[in-house]
XYZ file of C-alpha atoms in Angstrom:
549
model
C 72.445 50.720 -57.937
C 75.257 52.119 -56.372
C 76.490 50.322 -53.468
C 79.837 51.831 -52.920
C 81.482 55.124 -52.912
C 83.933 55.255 -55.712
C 87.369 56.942 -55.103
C 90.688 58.503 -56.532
C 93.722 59.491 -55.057
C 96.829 59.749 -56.460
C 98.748 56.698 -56.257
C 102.556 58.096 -57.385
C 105.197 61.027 -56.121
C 104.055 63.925 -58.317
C 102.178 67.197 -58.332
C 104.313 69.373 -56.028
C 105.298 69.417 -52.301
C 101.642 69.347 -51.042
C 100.670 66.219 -52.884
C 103.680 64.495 -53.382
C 107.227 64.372 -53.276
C 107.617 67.324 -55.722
C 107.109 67.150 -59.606
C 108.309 64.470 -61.956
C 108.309 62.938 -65.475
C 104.688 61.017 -64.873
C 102.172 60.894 -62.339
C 99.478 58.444 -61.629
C 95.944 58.594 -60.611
C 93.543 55.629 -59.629
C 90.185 55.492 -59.761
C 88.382 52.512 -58.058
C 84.685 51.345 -57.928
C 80.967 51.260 -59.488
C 81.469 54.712 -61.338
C 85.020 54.448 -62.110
C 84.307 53.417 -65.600
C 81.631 56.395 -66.099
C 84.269 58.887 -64.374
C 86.471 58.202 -66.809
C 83.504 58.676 -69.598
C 83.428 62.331 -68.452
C 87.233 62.802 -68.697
C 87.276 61.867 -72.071
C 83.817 63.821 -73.041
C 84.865 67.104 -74.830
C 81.056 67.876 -74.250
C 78.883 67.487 -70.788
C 77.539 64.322 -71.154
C 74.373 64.454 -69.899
C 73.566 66.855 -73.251
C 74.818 63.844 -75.311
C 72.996 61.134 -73.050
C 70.785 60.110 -76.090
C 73.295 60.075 -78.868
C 75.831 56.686 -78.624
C 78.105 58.127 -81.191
C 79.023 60.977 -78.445
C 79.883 59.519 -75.453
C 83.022 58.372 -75.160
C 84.622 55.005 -75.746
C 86.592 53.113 -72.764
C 90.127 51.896 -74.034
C 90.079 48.100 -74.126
C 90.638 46.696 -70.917
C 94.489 46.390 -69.479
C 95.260 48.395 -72.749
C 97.071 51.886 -72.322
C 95.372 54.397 -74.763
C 96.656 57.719 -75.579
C 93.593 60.524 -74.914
C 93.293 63.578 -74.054
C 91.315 64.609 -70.766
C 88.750 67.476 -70.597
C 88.218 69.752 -67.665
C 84.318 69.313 -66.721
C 84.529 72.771 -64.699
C 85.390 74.806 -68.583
C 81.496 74.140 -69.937
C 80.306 77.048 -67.890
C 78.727 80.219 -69.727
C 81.766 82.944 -70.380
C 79.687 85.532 -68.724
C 78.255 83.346 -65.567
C 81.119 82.081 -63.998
C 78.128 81.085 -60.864
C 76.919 78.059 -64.008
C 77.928 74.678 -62.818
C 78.214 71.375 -64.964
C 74.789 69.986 -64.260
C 73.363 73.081 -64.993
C 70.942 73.348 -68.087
C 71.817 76.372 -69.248
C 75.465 75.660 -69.420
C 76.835 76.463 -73.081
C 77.750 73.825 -74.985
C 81.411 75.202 -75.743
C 83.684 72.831 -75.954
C 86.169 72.432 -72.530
C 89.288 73.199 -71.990
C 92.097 70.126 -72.190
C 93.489 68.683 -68.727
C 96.228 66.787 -70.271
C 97.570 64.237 -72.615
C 97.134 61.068 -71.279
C 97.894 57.469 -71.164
C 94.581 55.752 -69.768
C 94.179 52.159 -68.621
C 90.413 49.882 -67.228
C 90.179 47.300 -65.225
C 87.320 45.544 -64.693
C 85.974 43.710 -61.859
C 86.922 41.164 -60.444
C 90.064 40.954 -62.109
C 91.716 44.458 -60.717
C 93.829 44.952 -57.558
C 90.831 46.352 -55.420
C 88.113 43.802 -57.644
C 86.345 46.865 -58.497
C 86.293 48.362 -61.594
C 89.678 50.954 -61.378
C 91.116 53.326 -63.999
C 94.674 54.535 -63.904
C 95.380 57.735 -65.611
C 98.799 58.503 -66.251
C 99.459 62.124 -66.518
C 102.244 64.554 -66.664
C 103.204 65.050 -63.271
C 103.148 68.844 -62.865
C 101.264 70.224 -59.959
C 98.919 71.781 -62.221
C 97.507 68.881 -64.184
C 97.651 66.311 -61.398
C 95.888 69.299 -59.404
C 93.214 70.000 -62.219
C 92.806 66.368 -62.683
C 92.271 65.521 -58.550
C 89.784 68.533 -58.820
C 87.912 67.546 -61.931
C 87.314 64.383 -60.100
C 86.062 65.627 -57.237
C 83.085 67.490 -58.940
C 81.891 64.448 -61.158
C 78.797 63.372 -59.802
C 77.634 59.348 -61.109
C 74.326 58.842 -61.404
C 72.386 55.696 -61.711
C 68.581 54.243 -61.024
C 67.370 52.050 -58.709
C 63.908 49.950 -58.971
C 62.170 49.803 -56.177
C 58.240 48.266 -55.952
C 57.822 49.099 -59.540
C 58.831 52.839 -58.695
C 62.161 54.378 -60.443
C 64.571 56.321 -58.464
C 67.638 57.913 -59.544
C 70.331 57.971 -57.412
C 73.234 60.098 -57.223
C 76.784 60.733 -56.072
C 80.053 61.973 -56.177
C 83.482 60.605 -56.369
C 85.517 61.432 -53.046
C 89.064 61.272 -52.271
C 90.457 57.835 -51.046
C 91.872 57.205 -47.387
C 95.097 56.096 -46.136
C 95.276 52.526 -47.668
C 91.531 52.307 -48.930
C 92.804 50.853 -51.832
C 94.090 47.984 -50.411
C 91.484 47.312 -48.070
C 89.045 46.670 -50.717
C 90.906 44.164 -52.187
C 91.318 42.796 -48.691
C 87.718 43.045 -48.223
C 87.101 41.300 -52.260
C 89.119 38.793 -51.367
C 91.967 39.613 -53.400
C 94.490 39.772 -50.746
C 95.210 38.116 -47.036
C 96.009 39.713 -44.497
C 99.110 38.836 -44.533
C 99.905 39.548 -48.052
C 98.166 43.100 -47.066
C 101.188 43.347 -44.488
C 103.936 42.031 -47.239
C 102.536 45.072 -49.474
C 103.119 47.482 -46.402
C 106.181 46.367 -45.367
C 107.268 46.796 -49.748
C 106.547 50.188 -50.186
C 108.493 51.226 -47.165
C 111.458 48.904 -48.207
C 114.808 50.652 -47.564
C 117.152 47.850 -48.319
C 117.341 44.891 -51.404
C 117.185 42.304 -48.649
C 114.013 44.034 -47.057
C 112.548 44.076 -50.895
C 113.195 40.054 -51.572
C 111.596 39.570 -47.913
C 108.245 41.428 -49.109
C 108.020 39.823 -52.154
C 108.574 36.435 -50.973
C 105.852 36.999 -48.075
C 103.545 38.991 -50.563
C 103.649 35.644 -53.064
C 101.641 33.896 -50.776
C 103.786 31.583 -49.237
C 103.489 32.303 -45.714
C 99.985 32.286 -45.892
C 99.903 28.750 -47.765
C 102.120 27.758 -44.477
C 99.714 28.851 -42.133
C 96.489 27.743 -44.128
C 98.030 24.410 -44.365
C 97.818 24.177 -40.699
C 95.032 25.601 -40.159
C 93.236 22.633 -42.420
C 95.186 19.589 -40.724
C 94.037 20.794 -37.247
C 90.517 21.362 -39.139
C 90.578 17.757 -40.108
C 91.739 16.458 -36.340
C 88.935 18.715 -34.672
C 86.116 17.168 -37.059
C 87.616 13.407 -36.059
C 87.394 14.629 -32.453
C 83.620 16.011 -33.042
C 82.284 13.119 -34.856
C 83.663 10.697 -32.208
C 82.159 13.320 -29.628
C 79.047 12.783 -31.571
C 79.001 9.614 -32.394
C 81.392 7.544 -30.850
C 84.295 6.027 -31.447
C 84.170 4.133 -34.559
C 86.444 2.419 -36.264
C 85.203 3.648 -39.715
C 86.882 6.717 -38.245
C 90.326 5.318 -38.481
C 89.600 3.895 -42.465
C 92.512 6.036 -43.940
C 94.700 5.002 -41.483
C 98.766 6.326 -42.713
C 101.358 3.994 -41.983
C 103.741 6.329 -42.329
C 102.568 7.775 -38.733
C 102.927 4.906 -35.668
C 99.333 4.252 -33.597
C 99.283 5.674 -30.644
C 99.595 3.433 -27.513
C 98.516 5.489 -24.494
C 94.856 6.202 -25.490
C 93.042 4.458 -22.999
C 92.443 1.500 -24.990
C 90.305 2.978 -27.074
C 92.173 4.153 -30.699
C 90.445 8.047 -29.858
C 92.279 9.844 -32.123
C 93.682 7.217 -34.762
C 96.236 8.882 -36.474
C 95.171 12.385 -36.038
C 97.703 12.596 -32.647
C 100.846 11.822 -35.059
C 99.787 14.258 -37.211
C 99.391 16.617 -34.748
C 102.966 16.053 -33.068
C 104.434 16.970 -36.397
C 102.718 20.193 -36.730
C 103.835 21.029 -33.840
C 107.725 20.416 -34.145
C 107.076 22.129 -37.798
C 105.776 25.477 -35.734
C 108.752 25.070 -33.216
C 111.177 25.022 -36.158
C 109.254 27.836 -37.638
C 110.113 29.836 -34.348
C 113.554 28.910 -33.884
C 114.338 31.465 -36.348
C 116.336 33.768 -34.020
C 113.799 36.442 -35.496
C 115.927 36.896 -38.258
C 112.664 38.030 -40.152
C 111.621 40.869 -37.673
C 115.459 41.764 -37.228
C 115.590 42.291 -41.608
C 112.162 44.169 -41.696
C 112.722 46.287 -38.527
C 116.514 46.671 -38.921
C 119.579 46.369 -36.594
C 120.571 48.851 -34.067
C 124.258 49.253 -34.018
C 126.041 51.235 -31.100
C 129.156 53.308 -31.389
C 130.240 53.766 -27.837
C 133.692 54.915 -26.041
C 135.135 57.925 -24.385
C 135.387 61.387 -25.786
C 137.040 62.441 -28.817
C 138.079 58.137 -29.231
C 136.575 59.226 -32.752
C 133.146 58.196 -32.786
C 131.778 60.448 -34.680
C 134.584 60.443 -37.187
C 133.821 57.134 -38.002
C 129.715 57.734 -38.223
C 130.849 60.442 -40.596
C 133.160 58.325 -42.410
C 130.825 55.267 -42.893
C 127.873 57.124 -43.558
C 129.769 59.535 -46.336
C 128.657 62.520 -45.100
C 128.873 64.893 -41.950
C 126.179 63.916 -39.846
C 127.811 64.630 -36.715
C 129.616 67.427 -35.316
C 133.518 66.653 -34.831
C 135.117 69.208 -32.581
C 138.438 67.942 -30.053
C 136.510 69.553 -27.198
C 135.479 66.358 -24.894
C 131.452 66.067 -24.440
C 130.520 68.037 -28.094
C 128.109 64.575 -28.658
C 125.327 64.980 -26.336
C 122.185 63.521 -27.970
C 122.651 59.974 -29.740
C 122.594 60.997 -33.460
C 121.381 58.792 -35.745
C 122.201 57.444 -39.598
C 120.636 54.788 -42.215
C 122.825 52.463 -43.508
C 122.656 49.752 -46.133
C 124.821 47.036 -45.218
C 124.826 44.463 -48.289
C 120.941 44.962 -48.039
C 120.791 44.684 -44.344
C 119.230 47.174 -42.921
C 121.064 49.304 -39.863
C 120.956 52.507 -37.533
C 124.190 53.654 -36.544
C 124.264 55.364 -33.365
C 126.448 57.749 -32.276
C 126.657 58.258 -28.699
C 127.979 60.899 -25.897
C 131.529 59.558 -24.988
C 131.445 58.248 -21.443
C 133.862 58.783 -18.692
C 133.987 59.254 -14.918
C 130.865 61.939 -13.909
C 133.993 63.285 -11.698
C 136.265 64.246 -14.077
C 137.099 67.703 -14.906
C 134.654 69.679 -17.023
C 131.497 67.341 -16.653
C 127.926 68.627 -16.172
C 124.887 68.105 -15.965
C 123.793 67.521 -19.579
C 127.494 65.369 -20.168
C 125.783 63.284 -17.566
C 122.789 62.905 -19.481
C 124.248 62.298 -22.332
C 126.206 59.389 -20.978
C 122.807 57.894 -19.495
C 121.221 58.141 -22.969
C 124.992 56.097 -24.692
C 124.311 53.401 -22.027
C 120.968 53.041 -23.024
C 121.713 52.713 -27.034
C 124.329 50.165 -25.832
C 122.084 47.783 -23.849
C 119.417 47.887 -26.773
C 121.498 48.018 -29.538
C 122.074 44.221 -31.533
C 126.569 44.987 -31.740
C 128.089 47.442 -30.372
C 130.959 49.222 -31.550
C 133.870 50.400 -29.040
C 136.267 52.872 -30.285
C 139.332 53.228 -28.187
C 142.096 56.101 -28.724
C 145.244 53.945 -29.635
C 147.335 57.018 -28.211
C 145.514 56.067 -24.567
C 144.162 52.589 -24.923
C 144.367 51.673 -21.573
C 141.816 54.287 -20.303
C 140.053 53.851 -23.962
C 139.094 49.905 -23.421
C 138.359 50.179 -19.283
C 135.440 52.875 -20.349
C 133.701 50.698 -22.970
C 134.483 47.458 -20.979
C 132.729 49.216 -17.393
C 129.840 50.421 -19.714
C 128.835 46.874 -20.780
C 129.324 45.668 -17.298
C 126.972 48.520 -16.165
C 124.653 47.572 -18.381
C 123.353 44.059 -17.104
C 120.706 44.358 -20.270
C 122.523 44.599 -23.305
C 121.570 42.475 -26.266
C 123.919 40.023 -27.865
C 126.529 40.812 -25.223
C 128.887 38.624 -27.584
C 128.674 41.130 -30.593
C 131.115 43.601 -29.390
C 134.003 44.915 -32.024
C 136.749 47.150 -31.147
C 138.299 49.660 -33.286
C 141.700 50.910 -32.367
C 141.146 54.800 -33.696
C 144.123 57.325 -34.624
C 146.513 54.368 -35.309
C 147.969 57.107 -37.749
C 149.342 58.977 -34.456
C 150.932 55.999 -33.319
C 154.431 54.466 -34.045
C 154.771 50.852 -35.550
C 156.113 49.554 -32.329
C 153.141 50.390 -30.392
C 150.504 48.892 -32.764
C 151.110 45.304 -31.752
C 151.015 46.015 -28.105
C 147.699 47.851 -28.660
C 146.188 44.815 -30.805
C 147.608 42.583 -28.459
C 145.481 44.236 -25.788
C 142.105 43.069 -27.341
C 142.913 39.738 -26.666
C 140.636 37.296 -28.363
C 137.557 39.808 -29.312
C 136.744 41.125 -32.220
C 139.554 43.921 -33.418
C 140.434 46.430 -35.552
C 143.155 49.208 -36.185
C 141.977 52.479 -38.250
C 142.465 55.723 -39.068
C 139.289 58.205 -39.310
C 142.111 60.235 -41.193
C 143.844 58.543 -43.454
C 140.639 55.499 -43.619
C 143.486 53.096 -42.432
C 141.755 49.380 -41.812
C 138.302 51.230 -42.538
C 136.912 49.182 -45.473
C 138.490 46.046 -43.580
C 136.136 46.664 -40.748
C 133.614 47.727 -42.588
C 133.536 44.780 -44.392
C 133.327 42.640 -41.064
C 130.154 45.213 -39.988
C 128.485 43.831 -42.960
C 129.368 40.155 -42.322
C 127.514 40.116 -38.968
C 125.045 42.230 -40.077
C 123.840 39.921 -42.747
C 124.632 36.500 -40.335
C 122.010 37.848 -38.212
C 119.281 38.148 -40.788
C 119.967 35.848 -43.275
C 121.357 33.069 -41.035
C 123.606 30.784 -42.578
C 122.324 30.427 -46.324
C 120.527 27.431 -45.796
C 116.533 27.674 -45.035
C 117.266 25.399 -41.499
C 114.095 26.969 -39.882
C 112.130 26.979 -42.742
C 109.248 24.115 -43.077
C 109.970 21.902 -46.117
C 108.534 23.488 -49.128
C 107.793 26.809 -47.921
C 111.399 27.924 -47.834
C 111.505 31.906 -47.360
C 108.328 31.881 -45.231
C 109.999 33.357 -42.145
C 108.431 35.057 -38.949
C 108.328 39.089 -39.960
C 106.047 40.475 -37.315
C 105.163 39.965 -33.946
C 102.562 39.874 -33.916
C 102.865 36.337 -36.463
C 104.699 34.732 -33.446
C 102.571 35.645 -30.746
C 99.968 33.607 -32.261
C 101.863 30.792 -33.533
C 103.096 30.480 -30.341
C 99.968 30.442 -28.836
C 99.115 27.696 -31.497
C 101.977 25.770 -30.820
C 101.379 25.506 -26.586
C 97.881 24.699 -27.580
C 98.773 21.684 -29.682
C 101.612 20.518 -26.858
C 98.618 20.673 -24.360
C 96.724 18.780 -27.113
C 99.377 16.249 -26.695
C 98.937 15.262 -23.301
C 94.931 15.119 -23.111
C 94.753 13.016 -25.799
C 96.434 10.064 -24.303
C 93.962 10.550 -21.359
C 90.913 8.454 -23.150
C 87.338 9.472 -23.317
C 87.717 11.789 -20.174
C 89.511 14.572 -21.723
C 88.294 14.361 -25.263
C 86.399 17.639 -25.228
C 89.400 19.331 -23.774
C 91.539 17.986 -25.989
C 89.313 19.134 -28.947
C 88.860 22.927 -27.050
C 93.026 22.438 -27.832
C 92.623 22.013 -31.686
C 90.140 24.257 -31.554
C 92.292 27.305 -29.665
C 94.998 26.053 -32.061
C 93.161 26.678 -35.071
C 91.681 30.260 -34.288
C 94.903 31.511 -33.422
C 96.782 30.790 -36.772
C 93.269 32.405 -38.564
C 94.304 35.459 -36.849
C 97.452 35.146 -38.793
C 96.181 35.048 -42.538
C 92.786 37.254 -41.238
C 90.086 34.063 -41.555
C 88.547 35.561 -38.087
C 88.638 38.298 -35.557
C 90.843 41.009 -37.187
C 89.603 44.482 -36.886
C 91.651 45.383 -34.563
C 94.513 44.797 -37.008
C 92.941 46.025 -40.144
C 92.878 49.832 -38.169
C 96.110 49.855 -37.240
C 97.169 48.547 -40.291
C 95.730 50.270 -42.903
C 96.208 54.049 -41.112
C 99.950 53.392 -41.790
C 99.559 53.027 -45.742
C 99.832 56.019 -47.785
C 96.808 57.387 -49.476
C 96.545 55.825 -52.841
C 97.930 52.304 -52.326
């Protein structure tokens, strides 16, 4: 019997601009569950099967599985009658004609359970024209599977059609087979949108398992404390309890006299200074898989967008020498040694009384102060042929903004240093004091590979830290924080197990409270790796995954 609906989508770029991202060299389309395998049966048929149902030597054989075969696919919507176009497949008085060829084919089973989805799934990889992988998608969509059912001695036959898969259906059945965690569902996510080698080795490492194996680790110690605390609950305190006593944890002392919790309160401390060290991470993770934010402020025609232009290698932004011709904050990708960043460009900022500002100037501005105070560095570029003026404008917009991030990670960049003569340089530098400095030319790219060069530095100091795995819990090195929604709960977990700590020297009087503690402590890292209460997640998650992964 059929139990579930079997799918296809295509699962590559391919097939022209309303499939894909427009045709190439090889597409590929997946076919997952009960009736993949017969699907595939009526591909390769150059006949409809059903007139061929009793005859073995017929029908089709499967390639062997996790073997690519060379075959040729057959369109199941040719076999109708040359002068009734209205005959369908199923119909008996289709011809038996041979059909028309899809395509050429390399053709590949898997079968259950060991597939990506645990179902059976067929990938057929086509030529990646918009009219095969369109015949193909369509062919697919008219196969009906058919199969019986017993039922109080009575045979039934049951039928139905292949439909197209959702947005991430795929990988929610081999969430739901067990094939995948949750988290390892959110490493895959966050590796097919990967912009940036640093954001790929991030995925990988999180899609390996590893942060799961952290968190399931956990998850069992505090198991093991809260069936100690039940069976003393139960029971009583006993000192068969306390048998596999470790001496490489100390008693504890302020228990009421009455050895409660043995060694399970050690135990417990260490987990949580291992989750505190797991969060001291300075969100490095989130920073790599969300990317930095990096500001470009400073007053009109200080070359701002100049150097957006110039670092991104293209003309992004418009460059004109009338004041205010930023408005909007443009933005632009960058790849910074496999960090990823957004450049911002903002409306130069100046005194709303000055000549020639209006009312969109001054919205502008509004929007630059805004970028500044979110962004992680911000970038002030100063005129060197009015420096003065140049620095007192960025300097008054940070003040301004009593919110902005990482106040500290502000670099100047003396612009135009081509207009001005070698005697003035110094006394420009000089100006900066002890920040963060630079002298270019947008022109003649003066000092820009020099600062760029420093950009890239920071950048990758602020998600990579400082080479060494410091926050990392021993063994599970690259199993950093890459959500939020990952620290929300361990944090939760973590103030659960401090409150743990101070019940449990209260004796017999706060033992169920100090359990409830484990307990809390417990759920909240299963909401991490999925072992409880996640469809809320699983929605939000899975709408954001492309149809066919």
């Amino acid at each position: 019997m059929i139990k579930e609906d079997t799918i296809f989508a295509l699962s590559s770029g391919g097939g022209g601009a309303s499939i894909g991202s427009g045709a190439t060299a090889v597409a590929v389309i997946r076919i997952s569950g009960p009736g993949a395998f017969d699907a595939l049966k009526e591909l390769l048929s150059p006949y409809p099967l059903h007139q061929n149902a009793n005859d073995n030597a017929k029908i089709p054989k499967l390639p062997k599985p996790r073997m690519a075969s060379l075959r040729t696919l057959y369109d199941p919507l040719s076999n109708t009658a040359p002068n009734d176009q209205s005959s369908t497949r199923n119909d008996a008085s289709s011809t038996t004609q041979q059909r028309d060829p899809l395509d050429s084919a390399l053709v590949l089973t898997f079968p259950n359970p060991n597939s990506f989805t645990g179902e059976d799934i067929v990938e057929i990889h086509c030529h990646g024209s918009r009219a095969v992988v369109m015949g193909i998608l369509d062919a697919l969509s008219t196969i009906t599977i058919t199969s019986t059912t017993t039922d109080d001695d009575d045979t039934n036959i049951v039928q139905h059609k292949l439909r197209p898969a959702d947005p991430g259906e795929f990988t929610q059945r081999a969430y739901a087979n067990g094939k995948l965690g949750l988290v390892e569902v959110e490493a895959l996510s966050d590796l097919i949108v990967a912009d940036t080698s640093l954001q790929r080795k991030q995925a990988l490492r999180q899609f390996d398992g590893r942060l799961s194996r952290l968190y399931e680790g956990w998850r069992t110690d505090l198991i093991k404390g809260l069936a100690h605390a039940e069976a003393v609950i139960d029971f009583g305190d006993d000192e068969a309890l306390d048998d596999d006593h470790d001496e490489s944890y100390p008693s504890t002392e302020n228990d009421g006299g009455m050895s409660i919790w043995g060694t399970i309160a050690p135990r417990i401390s260490s987990l949580r200074k291992d989750m505190e060290r797991h969060l001291a991470d300075a969100s490095r993770g989130e920073l790599l898989r969300d990317g930095l934010r990096i500001a470009i402020v400073g007053r009109p025609n200080a070359g701002k967008s100049s150097l957006l232009n110039l670092l991104a290698g293209r003309d992004a932004a418009i460059v004109s020498s009338s004041p205010g011709t930023t408005r909007d904050v443009v933005e632009v990708l960058l790849d910074l040694g496999g960090a990823r960043c957004t450049l911002l460009d903002t409306a130069g900022v100046r005194e709303e009384e000055e000549e020639g500002v209006n009312e969109i100037e001054i919205e502008g501005m509004k929007r630059a102060r805004v970028a500044a105070r979110d962004a992680h560095f911000i970038v002030g570029v100063v005129d060197a042929t009015d420096y003065r003026r140049g620095l007192d404008a960025v300097n008054e917009l940070i003040q301004q903004e009593e919110g902005v991030k990482n106040a500290g990670n502000i670099m100047y960049v003396l612009n135009k240093l081509d207009l001005v003569e070698e005697k003035d340089k110094e006394e420009c530098i000089r100006a900066l004091q002890d920040t963060a400095k630079f002298g270019i030319s947008c022109t003649t790219s003066e000092g820009v590979d020099d600062f760029l060069s420093y950009l890239t530095q920071q950048a990758l100091s602020r998600v990579s830290g400082s080479g060494k795995d410091e926050f990392s819990v021993e063994g599970t090195e690259g199993a950093v924080i890459t959500r939020a929604r990952h620290r929300r709960h361990v944090e939760a977990a973590a103030n659960a197990l401090q409150r743990f700590e101070v019940l449990s020297g209260q004796g017999y009087m706060a033992l169920d409270m100090a359990a409830e503690e484990l307990r809390l402590a417990a759920s909240e890292l299963g909401r991490i790796t999925g072992a409880i209460d996640v469809e809320d997640v699983l929605d939000v998650l899975f709408a954001d995954f492309c149809i066919g992964k």
